[in-house]
Amino acid sequence: MRIALAQLNPTVGDVRGNADRIINIIRRAAAERADLVVFSELTLLGYPPKDLLLKPHLVETCRVELARVAAACTGLTALVGFAEPTGRDVGRPLHNALAVCRDGRVTAVHRKTLLPTYDVFDEDRYFEPAGRREVERVHDATGREWRLGLSICEDLWNMRGRPPAGAASRAYIQDPVGEIVAAGAELVINASASPFEAGKNEHRTRLFSARADELGVPVIVVNQVGANDDLIFDGASAVFAPGRGLVARAKAFEEDLLTLEWPSESARVEPYPDELSSIHAGLVLGTRDYVRKCGFQGAVLGLSGGIDSALTAVLAVEAIGADAVHGVALPSRFSSDHSIADARRLAANLGIDFRVLPIETIHRAFEATLAETFAGRAADITEENVQARVRGNLLMALSNKFGWLLLTTGNKSELAVGYCTLYGDMSGGLAVISDVPKTTVYELARRINRLAGREVIPAGSIEKPPSAELRPDQTDQDSLPPYHVLDAVLRLYVEEMRSVGQIVQAGFDEAMVRDVVRKVDASEYKRKQAALGLKVTSRAFGSGRRMPIAARCEP
């Protein structure tokens, strides 16, 4: 059987546009003599559609467009993800479903059983689980019948007993894929929308290889690619064979159509980038798709001469091109000459538009306006924040006037402990590196220069002590532990949900840990008002982390 793995980048909610692209891929697959073409989970809608699923007219559009897709299926079978009404007055209104399209019509529908409702997933809000599972029979060009076990994403993410070490899987009582193989399926196909995070592809490979061994049949996984809001999907659709593990893989972080003959001893196996390279690729894809899918004319960001804004600028240029990126230096009396020079040098290295908007006049106007009210009180962080908010207002003015997306440049370490200014440097529409710890920011910057064979990011931006430059001789370490220590504590507290006691037992100073944890918890209100950030770690400050603000909990 010739099978085509169709790895598409759908736009959430654009059902007609997605259907057009699906039909084009079906035609390409037919030209490659495919017997079967498999699309990812909820392809017609894009994943995750969230509360768009509650709009009856959109679900009806899904039905109409699915019929149009099915009409294009002659001479092959297509498996297309869509949202199917249950037709019942009780329970959730929809099924997360996979349509079997052939001979110009939908001949069968298979439904998802395991509905993830954790981290960034909220499927129990919308979907009812499948009531039963059946083997799907498909004939290839020779007339041979193949018994397929069709599944959707989470249905495959289960292992009886202990999963392989490090595998990101959940233990479920029910094993829908195991059940359908027991019913006679000789090939498991999984339509998936599995979001990217650093290291996750290794987990997938181990888990799905182990599942193929356990089930005793090949496993084919077709994953969505592209970014939708905070979630990045890396593609890398793949085939796993019992006793052989990974035997075929599509490209990572880009659309692909991988057609292979099964069974086969030879198939295309695209390389998957290492962890640091995958983070870089994911951030570029996330930025590009957010700008493109939201319809912005370009992007603007403040260039301070520091490493965070430099990295964000490099990623933006790679995502949307130098002509569409606009860098702005906004110096104050506390800005060093070398910082402005580094910002100018970065812009020249990248070939982007660069302008300087000094904030001193506006800053002094604020000081004069507040002088009488603040009389008798010592200067403190209030005056520092005024500078950041002046900058935020100027950058937002450029965004409004020219239709540019304002990129915020704060990293995960700063956002975690609130080392950022609400309505100041937090102003913007997309926080590109808000899930990237500061230590990883340094690694990415050095990698960029190393691969370029030149100084794309000025050495001064990388080597000088990090500083907000809001008061004389200020450095980040006046307020924070060294970043390699801070990031280790944050990983344990934020990503692994460890207690203060457990973190101290791991070898960290208790007073420092308590101070960091206090700052993290006290800054929740800031993060609730932060720009949308791209998720690249196991737990970002986004849709998968739902912490209360008005709360009191022993850390």
Coordinates of C-alpha atoms in Angstrom, one line a residue:
M1 CA 0.0 0.0 0.0
R2 CA 1.2 3.5 -0.9
I3 CA 0.6 5.8 2.0
A4 CA 1.0 9.6 2.0
L5 CA 1.5 11.4 5.3
A6 CA 0.1 14.9 4.8
Q7 CA 1.7 17.3 7.2
L8 CA -0.2 20.6 6.9
N9 CA -0.1 24.0 8.6
P10 CA -3.8 24.9 8.9
T11 CA -5.2 28.2 10.1
V12 CA -7.6 27.8 13.0
G13 CA -11.2 28.4 12.0
D14 CA -10.4 28.9 8.3
V15 CA -12.4 25.9 7.3
R16 CA -12.9 26.8 3.6
G17 CA -9.2 27.7 3.2
N18 CA -8.1 24.6 5.0
A19 CA -10.4 22.5 2.8
D20 CA -8.9 24.0 -0.3
R21 CA -5.4 23.1 0.8
I22 CA -6.5 19.5 1.8
I23 CA -7.9 19.1 -1.7
N24 CA -4.7 20.2 -3.3
I25 CA -2.8 17.7 -1.2
I26 CA -5.2 14.9 -2.1
R27 CA -4.5 15.7 -5.8
R28 CA -0.7 15.6 -5.1
A29 CA -1.0 12.3 -3.3
A30 CA -3.1 10.9 -6.2
A31 CA -0.3 12.0 -8.6
E32 CA 2.1 10.1 -6.5
R33 CA -0.1 7.0 -6.8
A34 CA -1.0 6.9 -3.1
D35 CA -3.7 4.5 -2.0
L36 CA -4.2 6.3 1.3
V37 CA -3.5 9.9 2.4
V38 CA -3.6 10.7 6.1
F39 CA -4.1 14.2 7.6
S40 CA -3.6 15.4 11.1
E41 CA -6.1 15.8 13.9
L42 CA -9.0 18.3 13.3
T43 CA -7.3 19.3 10.0
L44 CA -10.4 21.1 8.7
L45 CA -10.6 23.4 11.7
G46 CA -6.9 23.6 12.8
Y47 CA -5.9 22.7 16.3
P48 CA -6.8 23.9 18.9
P49 CA -10.0 25.6 17.8
K50 CA -11.0 26.3 21.4
D51 CA -14.5 28.0 21.8
L52 CA -14.9 28.3 18.0
L53 CA -16.3 24.8 18.5
L54 CA -19.2 26.3 20.3
K55 CA -20.3 28.2 17.1
P56 CA -23.0 26.0 15.4
H57 CA -22.5 27.7 12.0
L58 CA -18.8 26.8 12.0
V59 CA -19.5 23.2 12.8
E60 CA -22.0 23.3 9.9
T61 CA -19.4 24.8 7.6
C62 CA -17.2 21.9 8.6
R63 CA -19.8 19.4 7.4
V64 CA -20.2 21.2 4.1
E65 CA -16.5 21.5 3.4
L66 CA -15.9 17.9 4.4
A67 CA -18.4 16.8 1.7
R68 CA -16.4 18.9 -0.8
V69 CA -13.2 17.3 0.3
A70 CA -14.7 13.8 0.0
A71 CA -15.9 14.6 -3.5
A72 CA -12.2 15.0 -4.5
C73 CA -11.4 11.5 -3.3
T74 CA -11.5 9.3 -6.3
G75 CA -9.1 6.4 -6.7
L76 CA -7.7 6.8 -3.1
T77 CA -8.9 7.0 0.5
A78 CA -8.3 10.1 2.6
L79 CA -8.5 10.3 6.4
V80 CA -9.5 13.9 7.4
G81 CA -9.9 15.3 10.9
F82 CA -13.0 17.3 11.7
A83 CA -15.6 18.1 14.4
E84 CA -18.7 15.9 14.3
P85 CA -21.9 16.8 16.1
T86 CA -23.0 13.9 18.3
G87 CA -26.7 14.5 17.5
R88 CA -27.6 14.0 21.2
D89 CA -29.1 16.5 23.7
V90 CA -27.0 15.1 26.6
G91 CA -23.3 15.3 27.1
R92 CA -20.9 17.4 25.1
P93 CA -22.0 18.5 21.6
L94 CA -19.2 17.1 19.5
H95 CA -16.9 14.3 18.7
N96 CA -13.2 14.8 17.8
A97 CA -13.4 12.7 14.6
L98 CA -11.6 11.3 11.6
A99 CA -13.6 10.9 8.4
V100 CA -12.9 8.1 5.9
C101 CA -13.3 9.7 2.4
R102 CA -13.4 7.6 -0.7
D103 CA -15.4 7.2 -3.9
G104 CA -16.5 10.8 -3.6
R105 CA -18.2 10.5 -0.2
V106 CA -17.6 10.0 3.5
T107 CA -17.9 6.3 4.0
A108 CA -17.2 6.0 7.7
V109 CA -16.3 8.1 10.8
H110 CA -13.9 7.1 13.6
R111 CA -14.0 9.1 16.9
K112 CA -11.4 9.9 19.5
T113 CA -11.7 8.0 22.8
L114 CA -9.1 9.6 25.2
L115 CA -9.7 13.3 25.6
P116 CA -6.8 15.1 27.1
T117 CA -7.8 17.7 29.7
Y118 CA -4.5 18.8 31.2
D119 CA -1.7 21.3 30.5
V120 CA -2.7 23.1 27.3
F121 CA -5.5 20.6 26.4
D122 CA -9.1 21.1 27.3
E123 CA -10.9 18.6 25.1
D124 CA -13.4 17.5 27.8
R125 CA -14.9 20.9 27.5
Y126 CA -16.2 20.2 23.9
F127 CA -16.0 16.5 23.0
E128 CA -17.7 13.3 23.9
P129 CA -15.5 10.2 23.8
A130 CA -16.0 7.4 21.3
G131 CA -18.5 4.8 22.3
R132 CA -16.9 2.0 20.3
R133 CA -14.0 1.3 18.0
E134 CA -14.0 -0.7 14.7
V135 CA -11.4 -1.8 12.2
E136 CA -11.4 0.1 9.0
R137 CA -10.9 -1.9 5.8
V138 CA -9.1 -0.2 2.9
H139 CA -8.1 -1.7 -0.5
D140 CA -4.9 -0.8 -2.3
A141 CA -4.3 -0.6 -6.0
T142 CA -3.7 -4.3 -6.3
G143 CA -7.0 -5.1 -4.6
R144 CA -5.5 -6.3 -1.3
E145 CA -7.5 -5.5 1.8
W146 CA -5.8 -3.8 4.7
R147 CA -7.2 -3.7 8.2
L148 CA -6.5 -0.3 9.7
G149 CA -6.8 0.7 13.3
L150 CA -7.6 4.4 13.2
S151 CA -6.9 6.6 16.3
I152 CA -6.5 10.2 17.2
C153 CA -3.6 11.7 19.1
E154 CA -4.1 10.8 22.8
D155 CA -5.5 7.4 21.9
L156 CA -2.0 6.3 21.2
W157 CA -0.3 8.0 24.2
N158 CA -0.8 5.2 26.6
M159 CA 1.3 2.2 27.8
R160 CA 0.2 -0.7 29.8
G161 CA 2.5 -0.9 32.8
R162 CA 5.5 1.4 32.9
P163 CA 6.3 3.7 29.8
P164 CA 9.9 3.8 28.5
A165 CA 12.1 6.1 30.6
G166 CA 11.4 9.7 30.1
A167 CA 8.4 9.2 27.8
A168 CA 5.7 11.8 28.1
S169 CA 2.7 9.5 28.3
R170 CA -0.2 9.1 30.6
A171 CA -1.6 6.0 32.2
Y172 CA -5.2 5.3 31.2
I173 CA -7.4 2.5 32.2
Q174 CA -8.6 2.2 28.6
D175 CA -6.3 1.4 25.7
P176 CA -8.3 2.1 22.5
V177 CA -5.4 1.3 20.2
G178 CA -4.7 -2.0 22.0
E179 CA -8.4 -2.9 21.7
I180 CA -8.5 -2.2 18.0
V181 CA -5.4 -4.2 17.3
A182 CA -6.9 -7.1 19.3
A183 CA -9.9 -6.8 17.0
G184 CA -7.7 -7.5 14.0
A185 CA -6.0 -4.2 12.9
E186 CA -2.7 -4.9 11.1
L187 CA -1.6 -1.2 10.8
V188 CA -2.3 1.6 13.4
I189 CA -2.8 5.1 12.0
N190 CA -2.8 8.1 14.4
A191 CA -3.9 11.6 13.3
S192 CA -2.2 13.9 15.8
A193 CA -1.8 17.5 16.9
S194 CA 1.0 17.2 19.4
P195 CA 2.5 20.6 20.4
F196 CA 6.2 21.1 20.5
E197 CA 8.4 21.5 23.5
A198 CA 12.1 21.0 23.9
G199 CA 13.0 17.3 24.1
K200 CA 9.5 16.1 23.4
N201 CA 10.3 14.5 20.0
E202 CA 12.7 12.1 21.8
H203 CA 9.9 11.1 24.1
R204 CA 7.5 10.6 21.2
T205 CA 10.1 8.4 19.4
R206 CA 10.7 6.2 22.4
L207 CA 7.0 5.9 23.2
F208 CA 5.8 5.2 19.7
S209 CA 8.6 2.7 19.1
A210 CA 7.6 0.9 22.3
R211 CA 4.0 0.9 21.3
A212 CA 4.8 -0.6 17.9
D213 CA 6.8 -3.3 19.7
E214 CA 4.0 -3.9 22.3
L215 CA 1.2 -4.0 19.7
G216 CA 3.2 -6.0 17.2
V217 CA 2.0 -3.9 14.2
P218 CA 3.4 -0.7 12.5
V219 CA 2.3 2.7 13.9
I220 CA 2.0 5.7 11.6
V221 CA 1.6 9.1 13.2
V222 CA 0.7 12.2 11.2
N223 CA 1.3 15.4 13.2
Q224 CA 0.2 19.0 12.6
V225 CA 2.8 21.6 11.8
G226 CA 2.8 25.3 12.3
A227 CA 1.9 27.6 15.1
N228 CA -1.5 28.7 16.5
D229 CA -1.4 31.4 19.2
D230 CA 1.0 30.2 21.9
L231 CA 1.3 26.6 20.6
I232 CA 4.0 25.5 18.1
F233 CA 3.5 22.2 16.3
D234 CA 6.7 20.6 14.9
G235 CA 5.4 18.1 12.4
A236 CA 8.0 15.3 12.1
S237 CA 5.2 12.8 11.2
A238 CA 6.7 9.3 11.4
V239 CA 6.4 5.6 10.9
F240 CA 7.4 3.0 13.6
A241 CA 7.8 -0.7 12.9
P242 CA 7.9 -3.5 15.5
G243 CA 11.5 -4.4 16.3
R244 CA 12.9 -1.6 14.1
G245 CA 11.7 1.6 15.8
L246 CA 11.6 4.7 13.6
V247 CA 11.7 3.8 9.9
A248 CA 10.3 7.0 8.2
R249 CA 10.0 10.7 9.2
A250 CA 8.8 13.8 7.6
K251 CA 10.4 17.2 7.9
A252 CA 10.3 19.1 11.2
F253 CA 8.9 22.6 11.5
E254 CA 7.7 22.8 7.9
E255 CA 4.9 21.4 5.7
D256 CA 5.7 18.1 4.0
L257 CA 4.1 15.2 2.1
L258 CA 5.9 12.0 2.8
T259 CA 4.8 9.2 0.5
L260 CA 6.0 5.6 1.1
E261 CA 5.3 2.1 0.1
W262 CA 4.4 -0.2 3.0
P263 CA 5.9 -2.6 3.8
S264 CA 9.2 -1.2 2.7
E265 CA 12.8 -1.5 3.8
S266 CA 13.7 2.0 2.7
A267 CA 11.8 5.3 3.3
R268 CA 12.8 8.9 3.8
V269 CA 13.9 9.7 7.4
E270 CA 14.4 13.4 7.8
P271 CA 16.7 14.6 10.5
Y272 CA 15.3 16.2 13.6
P273 CA 17.2 19.2 15.0
D274 CA 19.0 19.0 18.3
E275 CA 17.4 20.6 21.3
L276 CA 18.8 24.1 21.0
S277 CA 18.2 24.1 17.2
S278 CA 14.7 22.9 17.7
I279 CA 13.9 25.8 20.1
H280 CA 15.3 28.2 17.6
A281 CA 13.3 26.7 14.7
G282 CA 10.2 26.7 16.9
L283 CA 10.5 30.3 17.9
V284 CA 11.0 31.3 14.2
L285 CA 7.9 29.3 13.1
G286 CA 5.8 30.6 16.0
T287 CA 6.7 34.3 15.2
R288 CA 6.2 33.8 11.4
D289 CA 2.8 32.2 11.8
Y290 CA 1.5 34.7 14.4
V291 CA 2.4 37.6 12.2
R292 CA 1.0 36.0 9.0
K293 CA -2.2 34.5 10.5
C294 CA -3.0 37.7 12.4
G295 CA -2.4 39.9 9.3
F296 CA 0.3 42.3 10.6
Q297 CA 2.3 44.3 8.2
G298 CA 5.6 43.8 10.0
A299 CA 7.1 43.9 13.5
V300 CA 8.6 46.5 15.7
L301 CA 10.7 46.1 18.9
G302 CA 12.8 48.1 21.2
L303 CA 16.5 47.5 20.8
S304 CA 18.3 48.2 24.1
G305 CA 21.7 46.8 23.1
G306 CA 21.1 43.9 25.4
I307 CA 21.0 40.2 24.6
D308 CA 17.2 39.6 24.9
S309 CA 16.2 42.3 22.4
A310 CA 19.1 41.2 20.1
L311 CA 17.9 37.6 20.1
T312 CA 14.3 38.6 19.5
A313 CA 15.4 40.7 16.5
V314 CA 17.4 37.9 15.0
L315 CA 14.4 35.5 15.3
A316 CA 12.0 38.1 13.8
V317 CA 14.3 38.7 10.8
E318 CA 14.5 35.0 10.2
A319 CA 10.7 34.7 10.6
I320 CA 9.4 37.5 8.4
G321 CA 12.4 39.1 6.7
A322 CA 14.6 42.1 7.4
D323 CA 12.4 44.5 5.4
A324 CA 9.5 43.8 7.8
V325 CA 11.4 44.3 11.1
H326 CA 11.8 47.7 12.7
G327 CA 14.2 48.3 15.6
V328 CA 13.9 51.3 17.9
A329 CA 16.4 52.5 20.4
L330 CA 14.8 54.6 23.2
P331 CA 17.8 55.9 25.3
S332 CA 17.5 57.7 28.6
R333 CA 20.1 59.5 30.7
F334 CA 20.9 56.1 32.2
S335 CA 21.6 54.4 28.8
S336 CA 25.2 53.7 28.2
D337 CA 26.9 54.7 25.0
H338 CA 28.0 51.1 24.4
S339 CA 24.4 49.9 24.6
I340 CA 23.2 52.4 22.0
A341 CA 26.2 51.4 19.8
D342 CA 25.4 47.7 20.2
A343 CA 21.8 48.3 19.2
R344 CA 22.9 50.2 16.1
R345 CA 25.5 47.6 15.2
L346 CA 22.9 44.8 15.6
A347 CA 20.5 46.6 13.3
A348 CA 23.2 47.1 10.7
N349 CA 24.2 43.4 10.9
L350 CA 20.6 42.4 10.3
G351 CA 19.9 45.0 7.7
I352 CA 16.8 46.2 9.4
D353 CA 15.2 49.7 9.7
F354 CA 16.6 51.4 12.8
R355 CA 15.6 54.6 14.5
V356 CA 16.4 56.4 17.7
L357 CA 13.6 58.0 19.9
P358 CA 15.2 59.6 23.0
I359 CA 12.9 59.5 26.0
E360 CA 14.6 62.2 28.1
T361 CA 12.2 65.0 27.4
I362 CA 9.2 62.9 28.1
H363 CA 10.8 61.4 31.2
R364 CA 11.5 64.8 32.6
A365 CA 8.0 65.9 31.9
F366 CA 6.7 62.9 34.0
E367 CA 9.1 63.8 36.8
A368 CA 8.0 67.5 36.8
T369 CA 4.3 66.5 36.7
L370 CA 4.8 64.1 39.7
A371 CA 7.2 66.2 41.7
E372 CA 4.7 67.9 43.9
T373 CA 2.8 64.7 44.6
F374 CA 6.0 62.8 45.3
A375 CA 7.6 65.5 47.4
G376 CA 9.4 64.2 50.5
R377 CA 9.5 60.6 49.2
A378 CA 12.8 59.0 48.1
A379 CA 13.1 57.9 44.5
D380 CA 12.5 54.2 44.1
I381 CA 11.3 51.7 41.5
T382 CA 8.4 54.0 40.7
E383 CA 10.7 56.3 38.8
E384 CA 12.4 53.4 37.1
N385 CA 9.1 52.1 35.9
V386 CA 8.1 55.5 34.5
Q387 CA 10.9 55.1 32.0
A388 CA 9.8 51.7 30.9
R389 CA 6.3 52.9 30.4
V390 CA 7.3 55.9 28.3
R391 CA 9.2 53.4 26.1
G392 CA 6.1 51.1 26.0
N393 CA 3.9 54.0 24.9
L394 CA 6.2 55.1 22.1
L395 CA 6.5 51.6 20.8
M396 CA 2.8 51.0 20.9
A397 CA 2.3 54.3 19.0
L398 CA 4.5 53.0 16.2
S399 CA 2.5 49.7 16.3
N400 CA -0.8 51.5 16.0
K401 CA 0.3 54.0 13.3
F402 CA 2.0 51.5 11.0
G403 CA 0.2 48.2 11.7
W404 CA 3.4 46.6 13.1
L405 CA 3.2 43.9 15.7
L406 CA 5.1 45.0 18.8
L407 CA 7.3 42.2 20.0
T408 CA 8.2 42.1 23.7
T409 CA 11.7 40.9 24.5
G410 CA 11.5 39.6 28.1
N411 CA 12.8 36.1 28.9
K412 CA 11.2 33.5 31.1
S413 CA 13.5 34.1 34.0
E414 CA 12.5 37.8 34.2
L415 CA 8.8 37.1 33.7
A416 CA 8.9 34.4 36.4
V417 CA 10.1 36.7 39.1
G418 CA 8.4 39.9 37.9
Y419 CA 11.6 41.6 36.8
C420 CA 9.6 43.5 34.2
T421 CA 7.3 46.5 34.1
L422 CA 3.6 46.2 33.6
Y423 CA 2.5 48.5 30.7
G424 CA 6.2 49.1 30.1
D425 CA 8.6 46.5 28.6
M426 CA 5.7 44.1 28.9
S427 CA 3.6 46.0 26.4
G428 CA 3.2 44.3 23.1
G429 CA 1.4 41.6 21.1
L430 CA 3.8 38.7 21.1
A431 CA 6.3 37.7 23.7
V432 CA 8.7 35.7 21.5
I433 CA 11.2 34.5 24.2
S434 CA 8.9 34.6 27.3
D435 CA 9.3 30.8 27.7
V436 CA 13.1 30.9 27.1
P437 CA 15.2 30.9 30.3
K438 CA 18.0 33.5 30.4
T439 CA 20.7 30.8 30.3
T440 CA 19.1 29.4 27.1
V441 CA 19.0 33.0 25.7
Y442 CA 22.8 33.1 26.0
E443 CA 23.2 29.6 24.4
L444 CA 21.0 30.6 21.4
A445 CA 22.9 33.9 20.9
R446 CA 26.2 32.2 20.9
R447 CA 24.8 29.5 18.5
I448 CA 23.6 32.2 16.1
N449 CA 27.1 33.8 15.9
R450 CA 28.8 30.4 15.7
L451 CA 26.7 29.2 12.8
A452 CA 26.9 32.5 11.0
G453 CA 30.7 32.5 11.3
R454 CA 30.5 36.2 12.3
E455 CA 29.3 38.5 14.9
V456 CA 25.5 38.8 14.1
I457 CA 24.8 39.7 17.7
P458 CA 27.4 42.1 19.0
A459 CA 29.9 40.6 21.5
G460 CA 29.1 43.4 23.9
S461 CA 25.4 42.4 24.0
I462 CA 26.5 38.9 25.1
E463 CA 29.4 39.6 27.3
K464 CA 28.4 42.7 29.3
P465 CA 26.5 42.2 32.7
P466 CA 22.8 42.3 31.9
S467 CA 21.1 45.5 33.0
A468 CA 17.7 47.2 32.7
E469 CA 19.6 50.6 32.7
L470 CA 16.9 52.4 34.7
R471 CA 19.3 53.8 37.3
P472 CA 23.1 54.4 37.4
D473 CA 25.4 51.3 37.4
Q474 CA 22.4 48.9 37.7
T475 CA 22.8 45.2 36.9
D476 CA 20.3 42.4 37.1
Q477 CA 22.2 40.7 39.8
D478 CA 21.5 43.6 42.1
S479 CA 18.0 42.1 42.4
L480 CA 18.4 38.5 41.3
P481 CA 20.6 35.5 41.9
P482 CA 23.0 34.5 39.1
Y483 CA 21.0 33.3 36.2
H484 CA 22.3 29.8 36.2
V485 CA 21.2 29.5 39.8
L486 CA 17.9 31.3 39.2
D487 CA 17.0 29.1 36.2
A488 CA 17.7 25.9 38.0
V489 CA 15.4 26.9 40.9
L490 CA 12.7 28.1 38.5
R491 CA 12.8 24.8 36.6
L492 CA 12.2 22.9 39.8
Y493 CA 9.4 25.3 41.0
V494 CA 7.6 26.2 37.9
E495 CA 8.1 23.3 35.5
E496 CA 8.4 20.4 38.0
M497 CA 6.1 21.9 40.7
R498 CA 8.6 21.1 43.5
S499 CA 8.1 22.6 47.0
V500 CA 10.5 24.9 48.7
G501 CA 11.6 22.1 50.9
Q502 CA 12.3 19.8 48.0
I503 CA 14.3 22.5 46.2
V504 CA 16.4 23.2 49.3
Q505 CA 17.1 19.4 49.5
A506 CA 18.4 19.6 45.9
G507 CA 21.2 21.8 47.3
F508 CA 20.0 25.4 47.1
D509 CA 20.2 28.1 49.8
E510 CA 16.8 28.2 51.6
A511 CA 16.7 32.0 52.0
M512 CA 17.4 32.5 48.3
V513 CA 14.8 29.8 47.3
R514 CA 12.1 31.4 49.5
D515 CA 12.8 34.8 48.0
V516 CA 12.6 33.5 44.4
V517 CA 9.4 31.6 45.1
R518 CA 7.9 34.6 46.8
K519 CA 8.6 36.7 43.7
V520 CA 7.2 34.1 41.4
D521 CA 3.9 33.9 43.3
A522 CA 3.6 37.6 43.8
S523 CA 4.1 38.3 40.1
E524 CA 1.1 36.2 38.9
Y525 CA -1.0 39.3 38.4
K526 CA 1.6 40.6 36.0
R527 CA 1.8 37.5 34.0
K528 CA -2.0 37.4 33.6
Q529 CA -1.6 40.7 31.7
A530 CA 1.4 39.7 29.7
A531 CA 1.5 39.4 25.9
L532 CA 0.9 36.0 24.4
G533 CA 4.1 33.9 24.6
L534 CA 5.4 31.0 22.5
K535 CA 5.6 27.8 24.4
V536 CA 8.9 25.8 24.1
T537 CA 9.2 24.2 27.6
S538 CA 7.1 21.6 29.4
R539 CA 5.4 24.4 31.4
A540 CA 5.1 27.9 30.1
F541 CA 3.4 30.9 31.6
G542 CA 0.4 30.5 29.2
S543 CA -2.6 28.4 28.6
G544 CA -1.2 25.3 30.3
R545 CA -0.5 27.0 33.7
R546 CA -3.6 28.2 35.5
M547 CA -2.7 29.7 38.8
P548 CA -4.9 32.0 40.9
I549 CA -3.9 35.5 41.8
A550 CA -5.8 36.1 45.1
A551 CA -4.5 33.0 46.9
R552 CA -2.4 32.0 49.8
C553 CA -0.6 28.6 49.6
E554 CA 2.4 27.2 51.4
P555 CA 5.1 27.0 48.7

